[in-house]
Amino acid sequence: MTFELIITAALLGAGLAMDAFSVSLADGLAERNMDRARMLLIAGTFAGFQFAMPLIGWLFVQFAESRLAWFEGVVPWIALALLLYIGGKMLREGITENKADADAKENESAQSTLGAGELVMQGIATSIDALSVGFTIASYALLQALASSVIIGVVTLAICLAGLAIGKKMGTVLSGKASILGGVILIGIGIEIFVRGVIL
Protein backbone atom coordinates (compact mmCIF):
# COMPACT_ATOMS: atom_id res chain seq x y z
CA MET A 1 0.00 0.00 0.00
CA THR A 2 1.50 3.31 -1.11
CA PHE A 3 1.96 6.36 1.07
CA GLU A 4 -0.65 8.21 -1.01
CA LEU A 5 -3.25 5.50 -0.34
CA ILE A 6 -2.46 5.56 3.37
CA ILE A 7 -2.92 9.34 3.51
CA THR A 8 -6.18 9.08 1.53
CA ALA A 9 -7.51 6.40 3.89
CA ALA A 10 -6.51 8.45 6.93
CA LEU A 11 -8.25 11.56 5.54
CA LEU A 12 -11.34 9.53 4.70
CA GLY A 13 -11.29 8.15 8.24
CA ALA A 14 -10.97 11.63 9.72
CA GLY A 15 -13.80 13.00 7.62
CA LEU A 16 -16.14 10.10 8.24
CA ALA A 17 -15.35 10.04 11.96
CA MET A 18 -16.61 13.57 12.59
CA ASP A 19 -20.20 12.41 13.15
CA ALA A 20 -18.94 9.79 15.60
CA PHE A 21 -16.74 12.45 17.22
CA SER A 22 -19.78 14.67 17.80
CA VAL A 23 -21.72 11.77 19.28
CA SER A 24 -18.71 10.88 21.44
CA LEU A 25 -18.69 14.42 22.83
CA ALA A 26 -22.32 14.02 23.83
CA ASP A 27 -21.71 10.56 25.29
CA GLY A 28 -18.78 11.87 27.30
CA LEU A 29 -20.92 14.69 28.65
CA ALA A 30 -23.79 12.37 29.53
CA GLU A 31 -21.56 9.87 31.31
CA ARG A 32 -18.73 11.89 32.79
CA ASN A 33 -17.69 9.18 35.25
CA MET A 34 -17.04 6.48 32.63
CA ASP A 35 -13.79 4.55 33.05
CA ARG A 36 -11.22 3.72 30.37
CA ALA A 37 -12.73 0.32 29.60
CA ARG A 38 -16.11 1.91 28.88
CA MET A 39 -14.48 4.60 26.74
CA LEU A 40 -12.75 1.86 24.73
CA LEU A 41 -16.05 -0.01 24.35
CA ILE A 42 -17.87 3.04 23.00
CA ALA A 43 -15.05 4.22 20.73
CA GLY A 44 -14.39 0.63 19.63
CA THR A 45 -18.02 0.21 18.62
CA PHE A 46 -17.88 3.31 16.42
CA ALA A 47 -14.52 2.19 14.97
CA GLY A 48 -15.85 -1.31 14.26
CA PHE A 49 -18.76 -0.01 12.24
CA GLN A 50 -16.53 2.47 10.40
CA PHE A 51 -14.20 -0.44 9.56
CA ALA A 52 -17.00 -2.70 8.30
CA MET A 53 -19.03 -0.26 6.20
CA PRO A 54 -16.34 0.53 3.57
CA LEU A 55 -15.71 -3.19 3.09
CA ILE A 56 -19.42 -3.81 2.58
CA GLY A 57 -19.50 -1.01 0.00
CA TRP A 58 -16.37 -2.38 -1.70
CA LEU A 59 -17.87 -5.87 -1.90
CA PHE A 60 -21.04 -4.44 -3.44
CA VAL A 61 -19.03 -2.64 -6.11
CA GLN A 62 -17.02 -5.79 -6.92
CA PHE A 63 -20.26 -7.77 -7.22
CA ALA A 64 -21.79 -5.16 -9.51
CA GLU A 65 -18.67 -4.72 -11.67
CA SER A 66 -18.36 -8.44 -12.30
CA ARG A 67 -21.84 -8.39 -13.86
CA LEU A 68 -22.07 -4.85 -15.26
CA ALA A 69 -19.03 -3.82 -17.30
CA TRP A 70 -20.25 -0.22 -17.67
CA PHE A 71 -20.40 0.22 -13.89
CA GLU A 72 -16.65 0.89 -13.61
CA GLY A 73 -16.98 4.16 -15.51
CA VAL A 74 -19.83 5.29 -13.29
CA VAL A 75 -17.98 4.72 -9.99
CA PRO A 76 -16.16 8.14 -9.88
CA TRP A 77 -19.47 9.91 -10.53
CA ILE A 78 -21.20 7.95 -7.77
CA ALA A 79 -18.33 8.62 -5.36
CA LEU A 80 -18.42 12.34 -6.17
CA ALA A 81 -22.20 12.55 -5.74
CA LEU A 82 -22.20 10.60 -2.46
CA LEU A 83 -19.29 12.47 -0.89
CA LEU A 84 -20.65 15.86 -2.00
CA TYR A 85 -24.03 14.96 -0.52
CA ILE A 86 -22.60 13.59 2.72
CA GLY A 87 -20.06 16.39 3.07
CA GLY A 88 -22.65 19.04 2.24
CA LYS A 89 -25.06 17.55 4.75
CA MET A 90 -22.38 17.62 7.45
CA LEU A 91 -21.50 21.22 6.57
CA ARG A 92 -25.14 22.29 6.73
CA GLU A 93 -25.72 20.54 10.05
CA GLY A 94 -22.57 22.07 11.51
CA ILE A 95 -23.40 25.60 10.34
CA THR A 96 -27.07 25.56 11.33
CA GLU A 97 -26.66 23.68 14.59
CA ASN A 98 -29.11 25.06 17.12
CA LYS A 99 -27.45 26.47 20.22
CA ALA A 100 -30.52 25.59 22.23
CA ASP A 101 -29.89 21.90 21.51
CA ALA A 102 -26.33 22.22 22.79
CA ASP A 103 -27.59 23.97 25.93
CA ALA A 104 -30.11 21.18 26.49
CA LYS A 105 -27.34 18.59 26.22
CA GLU A 106 -25.28 20.50 28.77
CA ASN A 107 -28.15 20.28 31.24
CA GLU A 108 -28.51 16.50 30.96
CA SER A 109 -27.63 14.36 33.96
CA ALA A 110 -23.98 13.42 34.22
CA GLN A 111 -25.04 9.94 35.39
CA SER A 112 -26.95 9.02 32.21
CA THR A 113 -25.71 5.63 30.99
CA LEU A 114 -25.77 4.54 27.35
CA GLY A 115 -27.38 1.13 26.82
CA ALA A 116 -26.01 -1.54 24.47
CA GLY A 117 -28.87 -1.12 22.00
CA GLU A 118 -28.46 2.64 21.94
CA LEU A 119 -24.72 2.28 21.40
CA VAL A 120 -25.23 -0.04 18.42
CA MET A 121 -27.78 2.37 16.95
CA GLN A 122 -25.30 5.22 17.35
CA GLY A 123 -22.60 3.12 15.69
CA ILE A 124 -24.81 2.37 12.68
CA ALA A 125 -26.09 5.94 12.39
CA THR A 126 -22.60 7.46 12.48
CA SER A 127 -21.08 4.95 10.05
CA ILE A 128 -23.77 4.40 7.40
CA ASP A 129 -22.20 7.15 5.30
CA ALA A 130 -18.99 5.10 5.17
CA LEU A 131 -20.70 2.71 2.75
CA SER A 132 -19.88 5.28 0.08
CA VAL A 133 -16.18 4.68 0.69
CA GLY A 134 -16.65 1.33 -1.01
CA PHE A 135 -17.14 3.29 -4.23
CA THR A 136 -14.08 5.45 -3.66
CA ILE A 137 -11.84 2.40 -3.16
CA ALA A 138 -13.50 0.31 -5.88
CA SER A 139 -10.25 -0.03 -7.85
CA TYR A 140 -8.34 -1.42 -4.84
CA ALA A 141 -7.39 -5.06 -4.49
CA LEU A 142 -8.87 -6.91 -1.51
CA LEU A 143 -5.79 -6.39 0.69
CA GLN A 144 -5.68 -2.68 -0.15
CA ALA A 145 -9.38 -2.31 0.64
CA LEU A 146 -8.90 -4.21 3.89
CA ALA A 147 -5.89 -2.05 4.84
CA SER A 148 -7.85 1.13 4.07
CA SER A 149 -10.74 -0.05 6.24
CA VAL A 150 -8.33 -0.84 9.08
CA ILE A 151 -6.81 2.66 8.82
CA ILE A 152 -10.29 4.21 8.82
CA GLY A 153 -11.21 2.17 11.89
CA VAL A 154 -8.02 3.10 13.76
CA VAL A 155 -8.45 6.80 12.94
CA THR A 156 -12.06 6.62 14.12
CA LEU A 157 -11.02 4.90 17.35
CA ALA A 158 -8.48 7.62 18.14
CA ILE A 159 -10.86 10.46 17.25
CA CYS A 160 -13.73 8.98 19.28
CA LEU A 161 -11.51 8.41 22.33
CA ALA A 162 -10.51 12.06 22.06
CA GLY A 163 -14.17 13.04 21.71
CA LEU A 164 -15.17 11.09 24.81
CA ALA A 165 -12.34 12.64 26.82
CA ILE A 166 -13.16 16.15 25.65
CA GLY A 167 -16.87 15.58 26.21
CA LYS A 168 -16.23 14.61 29.81
CA LYS A 169 -14.49 17.95 30.34
CA MET A 170 -15.93 20.45 27.88
CA GLY A 171 -19.25 19.15 26.63
CA THR A 172 -20.56 19.41 23.07
CA VAL A 173 -19.41 22.93 22.22
CA LEU A 174 -17.11 21.58 19.47
CA SER A 175 -19.64 19.32 17.76
CA GLY A 176 -20.72 21.85 15.13
CA LYS A 177 -17.13 22.67 14.20
CA ALA A 178 -16.38 18.94 13.91
CA SER A 179 -19.23 18.51 11.41
CA ILE A 180 -17.98 21.46 9.36
CA LEU A 181 -14.44 20.05 9.27
CA GLY A 182 -15.68 16.59 8.33
CA GLY A 183 -17.84 18.02 5.54
CA VAL A 184 -14.95 19.98 4.05
CA ILE A 185 -12.68 16.91 4.13
CA LEU A 186 -15.24 14.65 2.44
CA ILE A 187 -16.09 17.19 -0.27
CA GLY A 188 -12.40 17.65 -1.01
CA ILE A 189 -11.84 13.90 -1.30
CA GLY A 190 -14.89 13.53 -3.54
CA ILE A 191 -13.56 16.18 -5.94
CA GLU A 192 -10.09 14.61 -5.92
CA ILE A 193 -11.49 11.15 -6.75
CA PHE A 194 -13.61 12.57 -9.57
CA VAL A 195 -10.73 14.53 -11.10
CA ARG A 196 -8.40 11.52 -10.91
CA GLY A 197 -10.96 9.07 -12.29
CA VAL A 198 -12.64 11.15 -15.00
CA ILE A 199 -10.54 14.17 -15.98
CA LEU A 200 -6.96 12.92 -15.60
Tab-separated table of C-alpha atoms in Angstrom, residues 12-106:
chain	number	residue	atom	x	y	z
A	12	LEU	CA	-11.341	9.526	4.705
A	13	GLY	CA	-11.291	8.151	8.244
A	14	ALA	CA	-10.973	11.631	9.721
A	15	GLY	CA	-13.801	13.003	7.615
A	16	LEU	CA	-16.140	10.097	8.238
A	17	ALA	CA	-15.349	10.041	11.963
A	18	MET	CA	-16.613	13.566	12.594
A	19	ASP	CA	-20.203	12.412	13.152
A	20	ALA	CA	-18.939	9.795	15.599
A	21	PHE	CA	-16.736	12.446	17.219
A	22	SER	CA	-19.778	14.674	17.800
A	23	VAL	CA	-21.721	11.768	19.283
A	24	SER	CA	-18.710	10.882	21.444
A	25	LEU	CA	-18.694	14.415	22.828
A	26	ALA	CA	-22.324	14.022	23.826
A	27	ASP	CA	-21.714	10.556	25.288
A	28	GLY	CA	-18.780	11.874	27.300
A	29	LEU	CA	-20.921	14.692	28.649
A	30	ALA	CA	-23.791	12.366	29.532
A	31	GLU	CA	-21.565	9.866	31.313
A	32	ARG	CA	-18.731	11.894	32.792
A	33	ASN	CA	-17.688	9.179	35.246
A	34	MET	CA	-17.039	6.476	32.626
A	35	ASP	CA	-13.788	4.552	33.046
A	36	ARG	CA	-11.217	3.715	30.371
A	37	ALA	CA	-12.728	0.315	29.603
A	38	ARG	CA	-16.107	1.910	28.876
A	39	MET	CA	-14.476	4.596	26.741
A	40	LEU	CA	-12.748	1.856	24.730
A	41	LEU	CA	-16.048	-0.011	24.353
A	42	ILE	CA	-17.874	3.042	23.005
A	43	ALA	CA	-15.047	4.218	20.730
A	44	GLY	CA	-14.388	0.630	19.631
A	45	THR	CA	-18.024	0.211	18.616
A	46	PHE	CA	-17.877	3.306	16.425
A	47	ALA	CA	-14.525	2.185	14.973
A	48	GLY	CA	-15.846	-1.312	14.262
A	49	PHE	CA	-18.756	-0.005	12.244
A	50	GLN	CA	-16.526	2.471	10.402
A	51	PHE	CA	-14.197	-0.440	9.560
A	52	ALA	CA	-16.998	-2.699	8.305
A	53	MET	CA	-19.028	-0.257	6.200
A	54	PRO	CA	-16.343	0.533	3.570
A	55	LEU	CA	-15.707	-3.186	3.086
A	56	ILE	CA	-19.417	-3.812	2.582
A	57	GLY	CA	-19.504	-1.008	0.000
A	58	TRP	CA	-16.369	-2.381	-1.695
A	59	LEU	CA	-17.875	-5.873	-1.899
A	60	PHE	CA	-21.040	-4.443	-3.438
A	61	VAL	CA	-19.031	-2.643	-6.112
A	62	GLN	CA	-17.020	-5.787	-6.917
A	63	PHE	CA	-20.258	-7.770	-7.218
A	64	ALA	CA	-21.787	-5.164	-9.505
A	65	GLU	CA	-18.669	-4.717	-11.668
A	66	SER	CA	-18.355	-8.436	-12.303
A	67	ARG	CA	-21.838	-8.391	-13.861
A	68	LEU	CA	-22.070	-4.855	-15.259
A	69	ALA	CA	-19.029	-3.815	-17.300
A	70	TRP	CA	-20.249	-0.217	-17.670
A	71	PHE	CA	-20.398	0.215	-13.893
A	72	GLU	CA	-16.653	0.888	-13.612
A	73	GLY	CA	-16.984	4.165	-15.515
A	74	VAL	CA	-19.832	5.289	-13.287
A	75	VAL	CA	-17.980	4.724	-9.989
A	76	PRO	CA	-16.163	8.136	-9.882
A	77	TRP	CA	-19.475	9.912	-10.533
A	78	ILE	CA	-21.197	7.949	-7.768
A	79	ALA	CA	-18.331	8.616	-5.358
A	80	LEU	CA	-18.420	12.342	-6.168
A	81	ALA	CA	-22.201	12.553	-5.740
A	82	LEU	CA	-22.200	10.603	-2.459
A	83	LEU	CA	-19.293	12.468	-0.886
A	84	LEU	CA	-20.646	15.860	-2.001
A	85	TYR	CA	-24.025	14.956	-0.522
A	86	ILE	CA	-22.599	13.587	2.725
A	87	GLY	CA	-20.055	16.388	3.073
A	88	GLY	CA	-22.654	19.042	2.240
A	89	LYS	CA	-25.064	17.548	4.752
A	90	MET	CA	-22.379	17.615	7.454
A	91	LEU	CA	-21.497	21.217	6.569
A	92	ARG	CA	-25.139	22.288	6.733
A	93	GLU	CA	-25.718	20.545	10.053
A	94	GLY	CA	-22.575	22.074	11.510
A	95	ILE	CA	-23.397	25.605	10.340
A	96	THR	CA	-27.068	25.561	11.328
A	97	GLU	CA	-26.658	23.681	14.591
A	98	ASN	CA	-29.113	25.056	17.123
A	99	LYS	CA	-27.446	26.472	20.220
A	100	ALA	CA	-30.522	25.590	22.226
A	101	ASP	CA	-29.890	21.900	21.506
A	102	ALA	CA	-26.335	22.217	22.793
A	103	ASP	CA	-27.591	23.971	25.933
A	104	ALA	CA	-30.106	21.180	26.488
A	105	LYS	CA	-27.343	18.594	26.221
A	106	GLU	CA	-25.280	20.503	28.770
